[in-house]
Amino acid sequence: MNQLFINNEFIASKSTDTMDVINPATGEKIDTITFATEAEVNDAVEKSKQAQLEWEKTPEPTRADHVKLLIPLLEQNKDTLAELYVKEQGKTLASAKGEIDKAIQFIDYMTGLSMNNKGEVLKNSRENETILLTKKPIGVTAGIVPWNAPIMVLMRKVIPAVITGCSVVIKPSEATSLITLKIAELLRASTIPAGLVQILPGTGETVGTQLAQHPDIQLISLTGSMRAGKSVYAESASTVKKVNLELGGNAPVIVTSNADLDKAVNYIVTARINNAGQVCTCPERIFVHQDIHDTFIDKLKAQMEQLTVGDPFDESTDYGAIINQQQLDSIDDKVQNAVKNGAQLITGGHKIKRSGFFYAPTILDHINLEDSAFKEEIFGPVLPIVTYSEFEHALNQANDTNAGLSSYIFSENLKEIMLATEKLKFGEVYANCEAEEVVNGFHAGWRESGLGGADGIHGLEEYYNTTVSYIRYD
């Protein structure tokens, strides 16, 4: 497929730079995408700039009315979108459809905020003067979308931008450009004016860097790895544009002696195998109180070994494929290194021998805290476990990371839960539940897990600038 989406039209790129798209569940080639050239990126940004200047004149509730018309288009095309999504990305069909449903919920919620653009009226110490704070669209924005949730994260970049009166240039992940361009067909069929949403396949090093450096882009939002986020952050510095980053996590899970172990195991496994573990909010480091360790391991092992891994189109499959060979090798390297360094392999610990890229549900007990499988994000169906004796020490170890996105606590003791929510230094704390990321919340990371955030009213306000007007009437 040689397609770029510019100014509501699909055009062929003049580039010779291409990439094969591989079905992760079969290893077979399903298409070839062509990347945008530097000139094509500049053209898309210029068209976005012109479209945005007209769009910001439209009242915000009217903008929201246009955006809301995407909902029936997504509903009508859900099955077609989900099938392509599974072939390109490898997650289960149920998960793909669930993501589309959440995208619909997100659009419905965000469009409902269109009457909530509230300014402020302040009084000055000087007589006959009023101060007004008003919010205005930030202008042309850019969004860099990952492969692990390309539909939902695409909506996080597009919907708030268009509602607030901005335009957006999207660089999809190279691994999931097909599904992004398929959604462009729905954008074209909607009443959203031409030029407000552009989609340009390309690599982070080329298209991503160009967007970060471009002087006409006022905000760039990236969801991806810490490495990619730091690169965009650095490249954006020359134009001092606003940067919104949602980067990798290394989520700790504290299971106390007061936990309901059946509940804890169920939620931990559910969260860990979501998209084969390829989600930044997945449990990555499990801290289990020594008094309940053996029982916890027995229950966890039983549930992990009951999982069905394989064909993502099969309704009985619990999780599907790893995105590519490189990621599969990375998972296995971390696991083998941990075992070599003394971790006890409870179950799994190997690639599954079949077509495509699959990894067995894996538990690593008594892992070395310095192993990469513990200190770094695994992004796979692997649960590394250590024990603790003192709750305060577990909290300190949980916080001992450069990441700061999500964290978990399992306990039926209210004091432990409240202490955890107070002392865990992460953007999200999930107490006795899996990672939800509700659309009216705020998804944001601390430390190297990001800047700014998404979802809810705070996510919408990322796309505004503020003007302070001093009105004197002597």
Tab-separated table of C-alpha atoms in Angstrom:
chain	number	residue	atom	x	y	z
A	1	MET	CA	0.000	0.000	0.000
A	2	ASN	CA	1.493	3.288	-1.130
A	3	GLN	CA	-0.791	5.763	0.595
A	4	LEU	CA	-0.525	8.973	2.541
A	5	PHE	CA	-3.610	10.777	3.835
A	6	ILE	CA	-3.221	14.496	3.141
A	7	ASN	CA	-6.006	17.071	2.945
A	8	ASN	CA	-8.688	14.368	2.982
A	9	GLU	CA	-7.204	12.585	-0.027
A	10	PHE	CA	-5.205	9.389	-0.360
A	11	ILE	CA	-2.097	10.108	-2.389
A	12	ALA	CA	0.856	7.986	-3.442
A	13	SER	CA	4.157	8.868	-1.825
A	14	LYS	CA	7.078	9.699	-4.094
A	15	SER	CA	9.418	7.890	-1.726
A	16	THR	CA	11.208	4.633	-2.494
A	17	ASP	CA	11.525	3.935	1.240
A	18	THR	CA	9.196	1.022	2.077
A	19	MET	CA	8.586	-1.616	4.758
A	20	ASP	CA	6.872	-4.985	4.609
A	21	VAL	CA	3.987	-5.513	7.022
A	22	ILE	CA	4.155	-8.939	8.670
A	23	ASN	CA	1.253	-10.740	10.342
A	24	PRO	CA	2.659	-11.499	13.833
A	25	ALA	CA	0.429	-14.560	14.234
A	26	THR	CA	1.591	-16.256	11.027
A	27	GLY	CA	4.876	-14.601	10.063
A	28	GLU	CA	3.458	-13.952	6.594
A	29	LYS	CA	3.724	-10.717	4.655
A	30	ILE	CA	0.339	-9.013	4.268
A	31	ASP	CA	1.321	-5.740	2.571
A	32	THR	CA	4.061	-3.164	2.005
A	33	ILE	CA	3.811	0.436	3.176
A	34	THR	CA	5.620	3.447	1.726
A	35	PHE	CA	6.967	6.230	3.910
A	36	ALA	CA	6.410	9.964	3.442
A	37	THR	CA	9.167	12.185	2.053
A	38	GLU	CA	10.385	15.390	3.682
A	39	ALA	CA	8.524	17.466	1.093
A	40	GLU	CA	5.305	15.531	1.700
A	41	VAL	CA	5.567	16.128	5.450
A	42	ASN	CA	6.043	19.853	4.837
A	43	ASP	CA	3.055	19.894	2.489
A	44	ALA	CA	0.867	18.146	5.078
A	45	VAL	CA	1.895	20.582	7.803
A	46	GLU	CA	1.174	23.590	5.571
A	47	LYS	CA	-2.289	22.246	4.706
A	48	SER	CA	-2.897	21.586	8.401
A	49	LYS	CA	-1.904	25.151	9.192
A	50	GLN	CA	-4.346	26.639	6.697
A	51	ALA	CA	-7.182	24.330	7.759
A	52	GLN	CA	-6.643	25.095	11.443
A	53	LEU	CA	-6.877	28.853	10.938
A	54	GLU	CA	-10.383	28.399	9.532
A	55	TRP	CA	-11.435	25.675	11.957
A	56	GLU	CA	-10.667	27.682	15.095
A	57	LYS	CA	-13.383	30.151	14.016
A	58	THR	CA	-15.993	27.396	14.398
A	59	PRO	CA	-17.694	27.302	17.828
A	60	GLU	CA	-16.441	24.435	19.955
A	61	PRO	CA	-19.838	22.704	20.350
A	62	THR	CA	-20.186	22.710	16.548
A	63	ARG	CA	-16.729	21.166	16.215
A	64	ALA	CA	-17.808	18.466	18.653
A	65	ASP	CA	-20.924	17.754	16.580
A	66	HIS	CA	-18.710	16.996	13.558
A	67	VAL	CA	-16.436	14.764	15.630
A	68	LYS	CA	-19.326	12.831	17.162
A	69	LEU	CA	-20.371	11.645	13.701
A	70	LEU	CA	-17.334	9.339	13.790
A	71	ILE	CA	-19.162	7.139	16.294
A	72	PRO	CA	-21.673	5.549	13.871
A	73	LEU	CA	-18.887	5.138	11.302
A	74	LEU	CA	-16.800	3.188	13.793
A	75	GLU	CA	-19.796	1.116	14.855
A	76	GLN	CA	-20.731	0.259	11.265
A	77	ASN	CA	-17.165	-0.724	10.363
A	78	LYS	CA	-16.156	-2.410	13.618
A	79	ASP	CA	-15.861	-5.943	12.227
A	80	THR	CA	-13.796	-4.871	9.203
A	81	LEU	CA	-11.504	-2.722	11.327
A	82	ALA	CA	-11.043	-5.422	13.957
A	83	GLU	CA	-10.141	-8.085	11.381
A	84	LEU	CA	-7.439	-5.912	9.811
A	85	TYR	CA	-6.208	-4.892	13.249
A	86	VAL	CA	-5.741	-8.514	14.334
A	87	LYS	CA	-3.905	-9.433	11.126
A	88	GLU	CA	-1.543	-6.495	11.427
A	89	GLN	CA	-0.948	-6.415	15.188
A	90	GLY	CA	-1.635	-9.903	16.533
A	91	LYS	CA	-3.905	-9.193	19.519
A	92	THR	CA	-7.091	-11.210	19.974
A	93	LEU	CA	-10.227	-10.329	18.040
A	94	ALA	CA	-12.093	-9.680	21.287
A	95	SER	CA	-9.371	-7.276	22.400
A	96	ALA	CA	-9.389	-5.470	19.055
A	97	LYS	CA	-13.162	-4.998	19.195
A	98	GLY	CA	-12.876	-3.907	22.809
A	99	GLU	CA	-10.423	-1.195	21.839
A	100	ILE	CA	-12.795	0.086	19.161
A	101	ASP	CA	-15.587	0.175	21.742
A	102	LYS	CA	-13.373	2.169	24.083
A	103	ALA	CA	-12.487	4.578	21.267
A	104	ILE	CA	-16.225	5.131	20.729
A	105	GLN	CA	-16.686	5.740	24.446
A	106	PHE	CA	-13.769	8.185	24.375
A	107	ILE	CA	-15.274	10.166	21.489
A	108	ASP	CA	-18.644	10.281	23.212
A	109	TYR	CA	-17.079	11.537	26.442
A	110	MET	CA	-14.755	14.092	24.856
A	111	THR	CA	-17.432	15.616	22.645
A	112	GLY	CA	-19.533	16.028	25.779
A	113	LEU	CA	-16.865	18.380	27.180
A	114	SER	CA	-17.283	20.877	24.368
A	115	MET	CA	-19.346	23.246	26.536
A	116	ASN	CA	-16.766	23.134	29.345
A	117	ASN	CA	-14.153	25.522	27.955
A	118	LYS	CA	-14.145	27.702	31.048
A	119	GLY	CA	-12.062	30.815	31.421
A	120	GLU	CA	-11.617	32.837	34.592
A	121	VAL	CA	-12.456	36.368	35.662
A	122	LEU	CA	-10.027	37.866	38.176
A	123	LYS	CA	-10.045	41.133	40.089
A	124	ASN	CA	-6.941	43.277	40.227
A	125	SER	CA	-5.867	45.485	43.145
A	126	ARG	CA	-6.213	48.450	40.803
A	127	GLU	CA	-9.614	50.067	40.448
A	128	ASN	CA	-11.554	49.787	37.200
A	129	GLU	CA	-9.654	46.800	35.847
A	130	THR	CA	-10.752	43.235	35.179
A	131	ILE	CA	-8.490	40.354	34.237
A	132	LEU	CA	-9.766	37.636	31.905
A	133	LEU	CA	-8.144	34.227	31.414
A	134	THR	CA	-9.280	32.597	28.184
A	135	LYS	CA	-8.297	29.308	26.551
A	136	LYS	CA	-7.506	29.150	22.864
A	137	PRO	CA	-6.527	26.298	20.497
A	138	ILE	CA	-2.789	25.752	20.507
A	139	GLY	CA	-2.671	25.443	16.692
A	140	VAL	CA	-1.130	22.729	14.517
A	141	THR	CA	-0.256	19.617	16.519
A	142	ALA	CA	1.478	16.327	15.764
A	143	GLY	CA	0.771	12.878	17.152
A	144	ILE	CA	3.101	9.878	17.137
A	145	VAL	CA	1.100	6.692	17.712
A	146	PRO	CA	2.427	3.308	18.957
A	147	TRP	CA	1.687	-0.154	17.603
A	148	ASN	CA	0.250	-1.690	20.785
A	149	ALA	CA	-2.988	0.384	20.877
A	150	PRO	CA	-3.100	2.179	17.520
A	151	ILE	CA	-6.835	2.877	17.493
A	152	MET	CA	-7.341	4.141	21.034
A	153	VAL	CA	-4.138	6.171	21.096
A	154	LEU	CA	-4.918	7.602	17.656
A	155	MET	CA	-8.176	8.899	19.121
A	156	ARG	CA	-6.284	10.366	22.085
A	157	LYS	CA	-4.265	12.464	19.622
A	158	VAL	CA	-7.004	13.318	17.108
A	159	ILE	CA	-10.205	13.879	19.082
A	160	PRO	CA	-9.017	16.462	21.656
A	161	ALA	CA	-7.105	18.317	18.942
A	162	VAL	CA	-10.074	18.678	16.608
A	163	ILE	CA	-12.572	19.519	19.372
A	164	THR	CA	-10.373	22.301	20.760
A	165	GLY	CA	-9.907	23.857	17.313
A	166	CYS	CA	-6.508	22.438	16.444
A	167	SER	CA	-5.337	20.321	13.525
A	168	VAL	CA	-3.136	17.243	13.843
A	169	VAL	CA	-0.511	15.460	11.740
A	170	ILE	CA	-0.284	11.781	12.683
A	171	LYS	CA	2.729	9.522	12.292
A	172	PRO	CA	1.475	5.987	12.926
A	173	SER	CA	3.769	3.203	14.001
A	174	GLU	CA	5.412	1.495	11.053
A	175	ALA	CA	3.971	-1.787	12.393
A	176	THR	CA	0.337	-0.602	12.366
A	177	SER	CA	0.055	1.902	9.535
A	178	LEU	CA	-2.560	-0.175	7.693
A	179	ILE	CA	-5.196	0.067	10.419
A	180	THR	CA	-4.476	3.789	10.843
A	181	LEU	CA	-4.978	4.439	7.133
A	182	LYS	CA	-8.168	2.366	7.265
A	183	ILE	CA	-9.514	4.724	9.920
A	184	ALA	CA	-8.549	7.589	7.600
A	185	GLU	CA	-11.283	6.288	5.286
A	186	LEU	CA	-13.780	6.963	8.070
A	187	LEU	CA	-12.352	10.420	8.655
A	188	ARG	CA	-12.798	11.114	4.961
A	189	ALA	CA	-16.396	9.893	5.104
A	190	SER	CA	-17.135	12.130	8.088
A	191	THR	CA	-17.939	15.847	8.044
A	192	ILE	CA	-14.628	16.820	9.674
A	193	PRO	CA	-13.149	19.379	7.241
A	194	ALA	CA	-10.218	18.508	5.000
A	195	GLY	CA	-6.760	19.226	6.344
A	196	LEU	CA	-7.516	18.861	10.039
A	197	VAL	CA	-6.189	15.290	10.204
A	198	GLN	CA	-3.206	14.131	8.145
A	199	ILE	CA	-1.680	10.629	8.352
A	200	LEU	CA	1.913	10.094	7.247
A	201	PRO	CA	3.573	6.670	7.587
A	202	GLY	CA	7.285	6.840	8.295
A	203	THR	CA	9.994	6.080	10.802
A	204	GLY	CA	10.602	7.970	14.005
A	205	GLU	CA	14.071	8.906	12.841
A	206	THR	CA	12.736	10.604	9.698
A	207	VAL	CA	9.080	11.692	9.864
A	208	GLY	CA	9.033	11.797	13.674
A	209	THR	CA	12.144	13.954	13.857
A	210	GLN	CA	10.866	16.297	11.159
A	211	LEU	CA	7.584	16.807	13.001
A	212	ALA	CA	9.418	17.447	16.270
A	213	GLN	CA	11.634	20.067	14.640
A	214	HIS	CA	8.970	21.731	12.479
A	215	PRO	CA	8.442	25.390	13.463
A	216	ASP	CA	4.736	25.390	12.527
A	217	ILE	CA	3.855	22.574	14.917
A	218	GLN	CA	3.014	23.957	18.345
A	219	LEU	CA	2.499	20.705	20.238
A	220	ILE	CA	3.796	17.197	19.663
A	221	SER	CA	2.286	14.248	21.508
A	222	LEU	CA	4.044	10.893	21.524
A	223	THR	CA	3.057	7.574	23.043
A	224	GLY	CA	5.923	5.117	22.880
A	225	SER	CA	9.209	4.070	24.393
A	226	MET	CA	11.375	6.167	26.709
A	227	ARG	CA	14.037	6.248	24.004
A	228	ALA	CA	11.613	7.645	21.424
A	229	GLY	CA	10.203	10.151	23.899
A	230	LYS	CA	13.606	11.488	24.853
A	231	SER	CA	14.495	11.877	21.175
A	232	VAL	CA	11.309	13.853	20.436
A	233	TYR	CA	11.861	15.944	23.578
A	234	ALA	CA	15.376	16.840	22.448
A	235	GLU	CA	14.416	17.533	18.829
A	236	SER	CA	11.532	19.768	19.938
A	237	ALA	CA	13.775	22.006	21.997
A	238	SER	CA	14.903	24.130	19.053
A	239	THR	CA	11.352	25.483	18.588
A	240	VAL	CA	10.334	25.297	22.273
A	241	LYS	CA	7.071	23.593	21.357
A	242	LYS	CA	4.840	21.977	23.921
A	243	VAL	CA	5.652	18.292	24.381
A	244	ASN	CA	3.206	15.661	25.629
A	245	LEU	CA	4.778	12.263	26.310
A	246	GLU	CA	3.322	8.955	27.505
A	247	LEU	CA	6.289	6.612	27.687
A	248	GLY	CA	7.194	3.202	29.016
A	249	GLY	CA	6.401	1.914	32.470
A	250	ASN	CA	7.756	-0.682	34.857
A	251	ALA	CA	4.708	-1.150	37.056
A	252	PRO	CA	5.222	-2.565	40.552
A	253	VAL	CA	2.589	-4.770	42.198
A	254	ILE	CA	2.528	-5.118	45.981
A	255	VAL	CA	0.642	-8.166	47.265
A	256	THR	CA	0.349	-7.863	51.036
A	257	SER	CA	-0.356	-10.525	53.628
A	258	ASN	CA	-3.881	-9.087	53.844
A	259	ALA	CA	-4.644	-9.606	50.153
A	260	ASP	CA	-7.467	-11.705	48.778
A	261	LEU	CA	-5.147	-13.998	46.819
A	262	ASP	CA	-7.726	-15.287	44.379
A	263	LYS	CA	-8.675	-11.727	43.488
A	264	ALA	CA	-5.027	-10.645	43.293
A	265	VAL	CA	-4.011	-13.522	41.028
A	266	ASN	CA	-6.989	-13.041	38.745
A	267	TYR	CA	-6.376	-9.323	38.248
A	268	ILE	CA	-2.607	-9.657	37.926
A	269	VAL	CA	-2.894	-12.327	35.245
A	270	THR	CA	-5.658	-10.420	33.447
A	271	ALA	CA	-3.543	-7.270	33.361
A	272	ARG	CA	-0.294	-9.056	32.493
A	273	ILE	CA	-1.598	-10.965	29.474
A	274	ASN	CA	-3.459	-7.997	27.996
A	275	ASN	CA	-2.139	-7.814	24.424
A	276	ALA	CA	0.384	-10.544	25.309
A	277	GLY	CA	1.853	-8.250	27.955
A	278	GLN	CA	2.602	-5.500	25.455
A	279	VAL	CA	0.951	-2.672	27.390
A	280	CYS	CA	2.818	0.011	29.318
A	281	THR	CA	0.492	-0.322	32.334
A	282	CYS	CA	0.976	-4.097	32.697
A	283	PRO	CA	2.271	-5.508	36.007
A	284	GLU	CA	6.024	-5.837	35.598
A	285	ARG	CA	7.498	-6.284	39.106
A	286	ILE	CA	5.650	-8.360	41.704
A	287	PHE	CA	6.429	-7.849	45.411
A	288	VAL	CA	4.806	-10.612	47.484
A	289	HIS	CA	4.774	-10.741	51.280
A	290	GLN	CA	6.829	-13.675	52.504
A	291	ASP	CA	3.996	-15.107	54.619
A	292	ILE	CA	1.730	-15.720	51.626
A	293	HIS	CA	4.405	-16.297	48.985
A	294	ASP	CA	4.032	-20.067	48.555
A	295	THR	CA	0.234	-19.983	48.321
A	296	PHE	CA	0.388	-17.062	45.913
A	297	ILE	CA	2.865	-18.879	43.654
A	298	ASP	CA	0.731	-22.018	43.592
A	299	LYS	CA	-2.388	-20.075	42.604
A	300	LEU	CA	-0.511	-17.950	40.060
A	301	LYS	CA	1.121	-20.981	38.453
A	302	ALA	CA	-2.230	-22.765	38.147
A	303	GLN	CA	-3.854	-19.814	36.429
A	304	MET	CA	-0.942	-19.066	34.090
A	305	GLU	CA	-0.770	-22.700	32.995
A	306	GLN	CA	-4.478	-22.701	32.110
A	307	LEU	CA	-4.031	-19.930	29.555
A	308	THR	CA	-4.533	-20.613	25.865
A	309	VAL	CA	-2.024	-18.902	23.584
A	310	GLY	CA	-2.364	-18.916	19.826
A	311	ASP	CA	-4.659	-17.922	16.968
A	312	PRO	CA	-5.967	-14.430	17.802
A	313	PHE	CA	-9.136	-15.096	15.794
A	314	ASP	CA	-10.026	-18.111	17.964
A	315	GLU	CA	-12.506	-17.145	20.698
A	316	SER	CA	-10.825	-19.537	23.150
A	317	THR	CA	-7.451	-17.762	22.879
A	318	ASP	CA	-6.457	-15.765	25.956
A	319	TYR	CA	-3.680	-13.841	24.248
A	320	GLY	CA	-2.180	-13.704	20.804
A	321	ALA	CA	1.130	-12.861	19.224
A	322	ILE	CA	4.142	-10.742	20.084
A	323	ILE	CA	4.478	-7.898	17.567
A	324	ASN	CA	7.672	-9.085	15.824
A	325	GLN	CA	10.763	-11.246	16.024
A	326	GLN	CA	12.841	-8.489	17.621
A	327	GLN	CA	10.437	-8.098	20.524
A	328	LEU	CA	10.104	-11.869	20.919
A	329	ASP	CA	13.887	-12.194	21.141
A	330	SER	CA	14.081	-9.346	23.650
A	331	ILE	CA	11.587	-11.054	25.964
A	332	ASP	CA	13.394	-14.379	25.768
A	333	ASP	CA	16.821	-12.817	26.302
A	334	LYS	CA	15.638	-11.162	29.520
A	335	VAL	CA	14.067	-14.391	30.783
A	336	GLN	CA	17.109	-16.566	30.006
A	337	ASN	CA	19.451	-14.037	31.598
A	338	ALA	CA	17.335	-13.972	34.756
A	339	VAL	CA	17.388	-17.779	35.034
A	340	LYS	CA	21.132	-17.784	34.444
A	341	ASN	CA	21.492	-15.327	37.332
A	342	GLY	CA	19.547	-17.516	39.755
A	343	ALA	CA	15.845	-16.820	39.195
A	344	GLN	CA	13.616	-19.857	39.661
A	345	LEU	CA	11.599	-20.630	36.541
A	346	ILE	CA	8.155	-21.687	37.799
A	347	THR	CA	6.525	-22.111	34.393
A	348	GLY	CA	7.035	-21.113	30.769
A	349	GLY	CA	10.311	-19.454	29.869
A	350	HIS	CA	10.376	-20.221	26.143
A	351	LYS	CA	9.197	-19.205	22.708
A	352	ILE	CA	6.273	-21.272	21.471
A	353	LYS	CA	7.211	-23.385	18.472
A	354	ARG	CA	4.688	-22.454	15.796
A	355	SER	CA	4.353	-19.982	12.948
A	356	GLY	CA	4.424	-16.372	14.059
A	357	PHE	CA	5.816	-14.849	17.241
A	358	PHE	CA	4.476	-16.301	20.502
A	359	TYR	CA	5.827	-16.551	24.043
A	360	ALA	CA	4.692	-18.911	26.784
A	361	PRO	CA	3.127	-17.554	30.003
A	362	THR	CA	6.119	-17.257	32.312
A	363	ILE	CA	6.760	-16.870	36.053
A	364	LEU	CA	10.216	-16.015	37.410
A	365	ASP	CA	10.480	-16.370	41.184
A	366	HIS	CA	13.196	-14.979	43.467
A	367	ILE	CA	14.591	-12.856	40.660
A	368	ASN	CA	17.669	-10.696	41.153
A	369	LEU	CA	16.571	-7.078	41.569
A	370	GLU	CA	19.342	-5.975	39.204
A	371	ASP	CA	18.299	-8.253	36.342
A	372	SER	CA	16.988	-6.545	33.209
A	373	ALA	CA	13.805	-8.637	33.509
A	374	PHE	CA	13.100	-6.728	36.725
A	375	LYS	CA	14.686	-3.320	36.190
A	376	GLU	CA	13.435	-2.839	32.619
A	377	GLU	CA	10.032	-3.142	30.986
A	378	ILE	CA	9.700	-6.692	29.610
A	379	PHE	CA	6.664	-6.009	27.403
A	380	GLY	CA	5.692	-9.656	27.336
A	381	PRO	CA	3.697	-12.306	29.271
A	382	VAL	CA	6.271	-12.631	32.058
A	383	LEU	CA	5.812	-12.132	35.816
A	384	PRO	CA	9.037	-11.580	37.826
A	385	ILE	CA	8.561	-12.038	41.586
A	386	VAL	CA	10.437	-11.096	44.760
A	387	THR	CA	9.405	-11.384	48.399
A	388	TYR	CA	9.377	-8.771	51.143
A	389	SER	CA	8.800	-8.699	54.888
A	390	GLU	CA	8.197	-5.012	55.705
A	391	PHE	CA	5.502	-3.002	53.899
A	392	GLU	CA	7.541	0.199	53.998
A	393	HIS	CA	10.472	-1.587	52.363
A	394	ALA	CA	8.218	-2.878	49.576
A	395	LEU	CA	6.996	0.658	48.910
A	396	ASN	CA	10.583	1.904	48.704
A	397	GLN	CA	11.582	-0.870	46.317
A	398	ALA	CA	8.505	-0.231	44.183
A	399	ASN	CA	9.507	3.431	43.861
A	400	ASP	CA	13.104	2.531	43.012
A	401	THR	CA	12.762	2.953	39.243
A	402	ASN	CA	13.198	5.595	36.571
A	403	ALA	CA	9.653	4.790	35.401
A	404	GLY	CA	6.529	6.250	36.965
A	405	LEU	CA	3.420	5.323	35.021
A	406	SER	CA	1.311	2.679	36.802
A	407	SER	CA	1.407	0.760	40.069
A	408	TYR	CA	-0.763	-1.770	41.909
A	409	ILE	CA	-1.625	-2.724	45.483
A	410	PHE	CA	-3.595	-5.801	46.553
A	411	SER	CA	-4.827	-5.768	50.128
A	412	GLU	CA	-8.077	-5.957	52.075
A	413	ASN	CA	-6.557	-3.644	54.709
A	414	LEU	CA	-7.700	-0.050	54.177
A	415	LYS	CA	-4.660	1.426	55.913
A	416	GLU	CA	-2.290	-0.420	53.581
A	417	ILE	CA	-4.263	0.730	50.543
A	418	MET	CA	-4.316	4.352	51.665
A	419	LEU	CA	-0.603	4.331	52.494
A	420	ALA	CA	0.134	2.874	49.073
A	421	THR	CA	-1.943	5.485	47.249
A	422	GLU	CA	-0.105	8.174	49.207
A	423	LYS	CA	3.453	6.859	48.951
A	424	LEU	CA	3.630	5.159	45.529
A	425	LYS	CA	5.210	7.740	43.236
A	426	PHE	CA	3.392	6.888	40.039
A	427	GLY	CA	0.813	8.562	37.849
A	428	GLU	CA	-1.664	5.742	38.502
A	429	VAL	CA	-2.341	3.484	41.490
A	430	TYR	CA	-4.674	0.536	40.965
A	431	ALA	CA	-5.965	-0.893	44.236
A	432	ASN	CA	-7.508	-4.370	43.986
A	433	CYS	CA	-8.170	-4.066	40.257
A	434	GLU	CA	-6.578	-4.329	36.830
A	435	ALA	CA	-5.449	-1.288	34.812
A	436	GLU	CA	-8.605	0.467	33.674
A	437	GLU	CA	-7.561	3.845	32.216
A	438	VAL	CA	-11.126	5.167	32.170
A	439	VAL	CA	-11.822	7.899	29.625
A	440	ASN	CA	-12.713	10.482	32.285
A	441	GLY	CA	-9.562	9.858	34.323
A	442	PHE	CA	-6.069	11.164	33.567
A	443	HIS	CA	-3.397	8.890	32.137
A	444	ALA	CA	-0.015	10.408	32.970
A	445	GLY	CA	3.430	9.312	34.051
A	446	TRP	CA	6.035	10.559	36.502
A	447	ARG	CA	9.800	10.709	35.989
A	448	GLU	CA	10.897	9.184	32.666
A	449	SER	CA	7.415	7.829	31.950
A	450	GLY	CA	6.232	11.102	30.513
A	451	LEU	CA	5.124	14.725	30.516
A	452	GLY	CA	1.527	15.896	30.530
A	453	GLY	CA	-1.146	13.285	30.022
A	454	ALA	CA	-4.290	12.121	28.263
A	455	ASP	CA	-7.975	11.463	28.990
A	456	GLY	CA	-10.503	13.457	30.945
A	457	ILE	CA	-10.803	17.230	31.108
A	458	HIS	CA	-7.079	17.534	31.855
A	459	GLY	CA	-6.223	15.633	28.680
A	460	LEU	CA	-8.447	17.927	26.638
A	461	GLU	CA	-6.806	21.010	28.124
A	462	GLU	CA	-3.383	19.878	26.866
A	463	TYR	CA	-4.507	21.302	23.499
A	464	TYR	CA	-5.205	24.820	24.742
A	465	ASN	CA	-3.054	27.887	25.201
A	466	THR	CA	-4.053	30.502	27.767
A	467	THR	CA	-4.325	34.242	27.160
A	468	VAL	CA	-4.516	36.721	30.040
A	469	SER	CA	-6.304	39.965	29.088
A	470	TYR	CA	-6.085	43.075	31.299
A	471	ILE	CA	-9.133	45.253	30.634
A	472	ARG	CA	-8.978	48.744	32.090
A	473	TYR	CA	-12.037	50.960	31.908
A	474	ASP	CA	-11.131	54.289	33.563
